[in-house]
Coordinates of C-alpha atoms (C1' of nucleotides) in Angstrom, one line a residue:
Chain A
M2 CA 8.4 38.2 15.0
D3 CA 10.2 37.4 11.8
K4 CA 9.8 34.5 9.5
L5 CA 12.8 32.6 10.8
S6 CA 11.5 32.8 14.4
A7 CA 8.1 31.7 13.3
L8 CA 9.6 28.7 11.4
S9 CA 11.5 27.6 14.5
A10 CA 8.4 28.0 16.7
F11 CA 6.3 25.9 14.4
G12 CA 9.1 23.4 14.1
A13 CA 9.3 23.2 17.9
L14 CA 5.6 22.5 18.2
S15 CA 5.6 19.9 15.4
Q16 CA 7.2 17.2 17.6
E17 CA 5.1 15.2 20.0
T18 CA 7.1 15.6 23.2
R19 CA 7.6 19.3 22.7
L20 CA 3.9 19.8 21.9
D21 CA 3.1 17.9 25.1
V22 CA 5.5 20.0 27.1
F23 CA 4.1 23.3 25.8
R24 CA 0.5 22.3 26.5
L25 CA 1.6 21.1 30.0
L26 CA 3.2 24.4 30.7
I27 CA 0.1 26.3 29.4
R28 CA -1.9 24.3 31.9
A29 CA 0.6 24.9 34.6
G30 CA 0.3 28.6 34.1
E31 CA 2.3 31.0 36.3
A32 CA 3.4 28.2 38.6
G33 CA 5.5 26.6 35.8
M34 CA 7.2 23.3 36.3
L35 CA 10.8 22.1 37.1
A36 CA 12.6 20.4 34.2
G37 CA 12.7 17.2 36.1
E38 CA 9.0 17.3 36.9
I39 CA 8.3 17.8 33.2
A40 CA 10.5 14.8 32.2
E41 CA 8.8 12.6 34.8
A42 CA 5.3 13.8 34.0
L43 CA 5.8 12.9 30.3
D44 CA 8.0 9.8 30.9
V45 CA 10.9 11.1 28.8
R46 CA 14.6 10.6 29.6
Q47 CA 16.4 13.5 31.2
N48 CA 18.8 14.4 28.4
T49 CA 16.1 14.0 25.7
M50 CA 13.8 16.3 27.6
S51 CA 16.6 18.8 28.1
A52 CA 17.3 18.9 24.4
N53 CA 13.6 19.4 23.7
L54 CA 13.3 22.1 26.3
S55 CA 16.2 24.0 24.7
V56 CA 14.4 23.8 21.3
L57 CA 11.3 25.3 22.9
L58 CA 13.4 27.9 24.6
S59 CA 15.3 29.1 21.5
A60 CA 12.0 29.1 19.6
G61 CA 10.7 31.7 22.2
L62 CA 7.9 29.5 23.3
V63 CA 9.0 28.9 26.9
K64 CA 11.0 30.8 29.5
N65 CA 13.0 29.5 32.4
T66 CA 14.6 30.6 35.7
R67 CA 17.0 28.9 37.9
E68 CA 15.8 27.7 41.3
G69 CA 18.6 26.4 43.3
R70 CA 19.9 23.3 41.5
A71 CA 16.8 23.0 39.5
I72 CA 15.4 25.0 36.6
R73 CA 11.8 26.1 36.3
Y74 CA 10.1 26.4 32.9
F75 CA 7.0 28.5 31.9
A76 CA 5.1 28.9 28.7
D77 CA 6.0 32.2 27.1
T78 CA 2.7 33.7 26.2
D79 CA 4.2 36.8 24.8
G80 CA 6.2 34.6 22.4
L81 CA 3.0 32.8 21.4
R82 CA 1.2 36.0 20.9
G83 CA 4.0 37.2 18.6
L84 CA 3.8 34.0 16.6
L85 CA 0.0 34.2 16.1
G86 CA 0.3 37.9 15.2
F87 CA 2.8 37.0 12.5
L88 CA 0.6 34.2 11.1
L89 CA -2.5 36.4 10.9
Q90 CA -0.8 39.5 9.6
D91 CA -2.9 41.4 7.1
C92 CA -5.6 38.7 7.4
C93 CA -8.5 41.1 6.8
G94 CA -7.3 43.4 4.1
G95 CA -8.4 46.4 6.0
R96 CA -11.7 45.0 7.1
P97 CA -11.6 44.1 10.8
D98 CA -15.1 42.7 10.6
L99 CA -13.6 39.8 8.6
C100 CA -10.8 39.5 11.0
G101 CA -12.5 39.3 14.4
P102 CA -14.4 35.9 13.9
L103 CA -11.1 34.4 12.9
I104 CA -9.8 34.5 16.4
E105 CA -13.1 34.4 18.3
D106 CA -13.7 31.3 20.5
I107 CA -10.1 30.5 20.8
A108 CA -10.1 31.2 24.5
C109 CA -10.8 28.2 26.7
K110 CA -14.4 27.7 27.7
C111 CA -13.7 27.7 31.4
Chain B
M26 CA -8.7 18.6 17.1
D27 CA -6.6 15.8 18.3
K28 CA -2.9 15.6 19.0
L29 CA -2.0 14.0 15.7
S30 CA -3.8 16.6 13.7
A31 CA -2.1 19.3 15.7
L32 CA 1.3 17.8 15.1
S33 CA 0.6 17.6 11.4
A34 CA -0.6 21.2 11.3
F35 CA 2.5 22.5 13.1
G36 CA 4.7 20.4 10.9
A37 CA 3.0 21.8 7.9
L38 CA 3.7 25.4 9.1
S39 CA 7.4 24.6 10.0
Q40 CA 8.6 24.7 6.4
E41 CA 9.3 28.0 4.7
T42 CA 7.4 27.5 1.5
R43 CA 4.3 26.2 3.3
L44 CA 4.4 29.0 5.9
D45 CA 4.6 31.5 3.0
V46 CA 1.7 29.8 1.3
F47 CA -0.5 29.9 4.3
R48 CA 0.2 33.6 5.0
L49 CA -0.4 34.4 1.4
L50 CA -3.8 32.6 1.6
I51 CA -4.6 34.4 4.8
R52 CA -4.0 37.7 3.1
A53 CA -5.9 36.5 0.0
G54 CA -9.0 35.9 2.2
E55 CA -12.2 34.7 0.6
A56 CA -10.8 35.2 -2.9
G57 CA -8.3 32.4 -2.4
M58 CA -5.7 31.8 -5.1
L59 CA -5.2 29.2 -7.9
A60 CA -2.4 26.6 -7.4
G61 CA -0.5 28.0 -10.3
E62 CA -0.8 31.6 -9.1
I63 CA 0.6 30.5 -5.7
A64 CA 3.5 28.7 -7.3
E65 CA 4.3 31.7 -9.5
A66 CA 3.9 34.3 -6.6
L67 CA 6.4 32.4 -4.5
D68 CA 8.6 31.3 -7.4
V69 CA 8.4 27.6 -6.5
R70 CA 8.2 24.8 -9.1
Q71 CA 4.8 23.5 -9.9
N72 CA 5.3 20.0 -8.6
T73 CA 7.1 21.1 -5.4
M74 CA 4.2 23.5 -4.7
S75 CA 1.7 20.8 -5.4
A76 CA 3.4 18.5 -2.8
N77 CA 3.4 21.4 -0.3
L78 CA -0.2 22.3 -0.9
S79 CA -1.2 18.7 -0.3
V80 CA 0.7 18.8 3.1
L81 CA -1.3 21.9 4.1
L82 CA -4.5 20.3 2.8
S83 CA -4.1 17.1 4.8
A84 CA -3.1 19.2 7.8
G85 CA -6.5 20.9 7.6
L86 CA -5.0 24.4 7.1
V87 CA -6.2 25.0 3.6
K88 CA -9.2 24.0 1.6
N89 CA -9.6 23.9 -2.2
T90 CA -12.1 23.7 -4.9
R91 CA -11.8 22.8 -8.6
E92 CA -12.4 25.6 -11.0
G93 CA -12.3 24.3 -14.5
R94 CA -8.8 23.0 -15.1
A95 CA -7.4 24.9 -12.2
I96 CA -7.7 24.4 -8.5
R97 CA -8.3 27.3 -6.1
Y98 CA -6.9 27.2 -2.6
F99 CA -8.1 29.0 0.5
A100 CA -6.8 29.3 4.1
D101 CA -9.0 27.1 6.3
T102 CA -9.7 29.4 9.3
D103 CA -11.9 26.8 11.0
G104 CA -8.9 24.5 11.0
L105 CA -6.7 27.2 12.4
R106 CA -9.2 27.9 15.1
G107 CA -9.3 24.3 16.1
L108 CA -5.5 24.1 16.2
L109 CA -5.3 27.2 18.5
G110 CA -8.1 25.9 20.7
F111 CA -6.2 22.6 21.2
L112 CA -3.0 24.5 22.0
L113 CA -4.6 26.7 24.6
Q114 CA -6.8 24.0 26.1
D115 CA -7.2 24.5 29.9
C116 CA -4.9 27.5 29.8
C117 CA -6.5 29.4 32.6
G118 CA -7.2 26.7 35.2
G119 CA -10.8 27.9 35.7
R120 CA -9.8 31.6 35.7
P121 CA -10.9 33.3 32.5
D122 CA -9.3 36.5 33.7
L123 CA -5.9 34.9 33.1
C124 CA -7.0 33.5 29.8
G125 CA -8.3 36.5 28.0
P126 CA -5.0 38.5 27.9
L127 CA -3.3 35.5 26.3
I128 CA -5.2 35.9 23.1
E129 CA -5.8 39.6 23.1
D130 CA -4.1 41.7 20.4
I131 CA -3.7 38.7 18.1
A132 CA -6.1 40.2 15.6
C133 CA -4.5 42.4 13.0
K134 CA -4.3 46.1 13.7
C135 CA -6.1 47.1 10.5
Chain C
dC4 C1' -10.6 11.8 -30.8
dT5 C1' -6.4 14.7 -30.3
dA6 C1' -3.9 18.4 -28.3
dA7 C1' -3.1 21.7 -24.8
dT8 C1' -3.3 23.2 -20.0
dA9 C1' -3.4 22.6 -14.9
dT10 C1' -2.2 19.9 -11.4
dT11 C1' -0.9 15.5 -9.0
dT12 C1' 1.7 11.3 -8.2
dC13 C1' 5.9 8.5 -8.1
dA14 C1' 10.7 7.0 -7.2
dA15 C1' 15.1 8.4 -5.8
dT16 C1' 18.5 11.2 -3.8
dA17 C1' 19.7 14.9 -0.4
dA18 C1' 19.1 17.1 3.8
dT19 C1' 17.3 17.5 8.3
dT20 C1' 15.8 16.0 12.7
dC21 C1' 15.6 12.7 16.7
dA22 C1' 16.8 9.9 20.7
dT23 C1' 20.6 7.9 23.0
dG24 C1' 24.8 6.9 25.8
dA25 C1' 28.5 9.2 27.6
dT26 C1' 30.2 13.2 29.5
dA27 C1' 30.3 17.9 31.3
dT28 C1' 28.6 21.9 34.0
dA29 C1' 26.4 24.1 38.0
dT30 C1' 24.5 24.3 42.6
dG31 C1' 24.0 22.9 47.4
dG32 C1' 25.3 20.4 51.5
dA33 C1' 28.6 17.7 54.7
Chain D
dT29 C1' 37.1 20.0 49.6
dC30 C1' 34.3 16.1 48.1
dC31 C1' 29.9 14.2 47.0
dA32 C1' 25.2 14.2 45.3
dT33 C1' 21.7 16.3 42.7
dA34 C1' 19.8 18.7 38.6
dT35 C1' 20.4 19.9 34.1
dA36 C1' 23.0 20.6 29.7
dT37 C1' 26.1 19.3 25.8
dC38 C1' 28.3 16.3 22.4
dA39 C1' 28.8 12.7 18.8
dT40 C1' 26.5 9.1 16.4
dG41 C1' 23.3 6.3 14.1
dA42 C1' 18.4 5.9 12.8
dA43 C1' 14.4 7.9 11.0
dT44 C1' 11.9 11.5 8.8
dT45 C1' 11.3 15.1 5.3
dA46 C1' 12.2 17.8 1.0
dT47 C1' 13.1 18.5 -3.8
dT48 C1' 13.5 16.9 -8.3
dG49 C1' 12.7 14.8 -13.0
dA50 C1' 9.6 12.0 -15.1
dA51 C1' 5.2 10.3 -15.8
dA52 C1' 0.2 10.2 -14.9
dT53 C1' -4.5 12.3 -14.3
dA54 C1' -8.2 15.6 -15.2
dT55 C1' -10.4 19.2 -17.8
dT56 C1' -11.3 22.0 -21.8
dA57 C1' -11.1 23.3 -26.7
dG58 C1' -10.8 22.2 -31.6

DNA sequence: CTAATATTTCAATAATTCATGATATATGGA
DNA sequence: TCCATATATCATGAATTATTGAAATATTAG
């Protein structure tokens, strides 16, 4: 992950529809969702959603795969991991004991 | 953490100078850095940096404290934790085994 | 009180980003 | 082939965001 990719990822997540999409896809997990389903779920026009999905795609935050006429989208957890790794690079100055608590309790409490 | 706060945090990190500042403060750890030091380290004008610091501040990503005439800034790791928690909310659909790997290996490899 | 230092705030211009309508592409079925 | 469905692309105007110079605020020292 380089700085430019990180900037585009944060930019992607800084817009309401795209943040909604990403969180929706995180919740959808491995099942993912079709582009049309996403647009309908969030009540956003088809072309607007398409543009937003392509922003998330080029930011490395979602993946997709064609499924007949439709296209299924998934959250790209590897991309997210890379982003967070970049953000927290050298966070502990050689002292992992300072670093651990920083990311503890992030996981969902399910 | 609500959606509006998350949007402002991601928006704050989507600008190069502010991303640099946050990563610098993450590396600085508990020592933090004075506003002037940050501006000098990143070669950004003082008033521009002040505006960017105030964006990070109101996004909950940094904290500050007055130190004589100067002001010392720190990364706000609680704010970051809240942001990530919001982003990954309900990520595993009741199955923590799917959730764990998502945040593994984020910690720095120090 | 006056001067110097450190930082913030303000107003204006410049640059970027967003949603939309119209159109184009791709796939599947008759 | 022709049509319908699903999604993507393009051009434009509207809205948001960023940087700058100038001025203001806060703190400390003399």
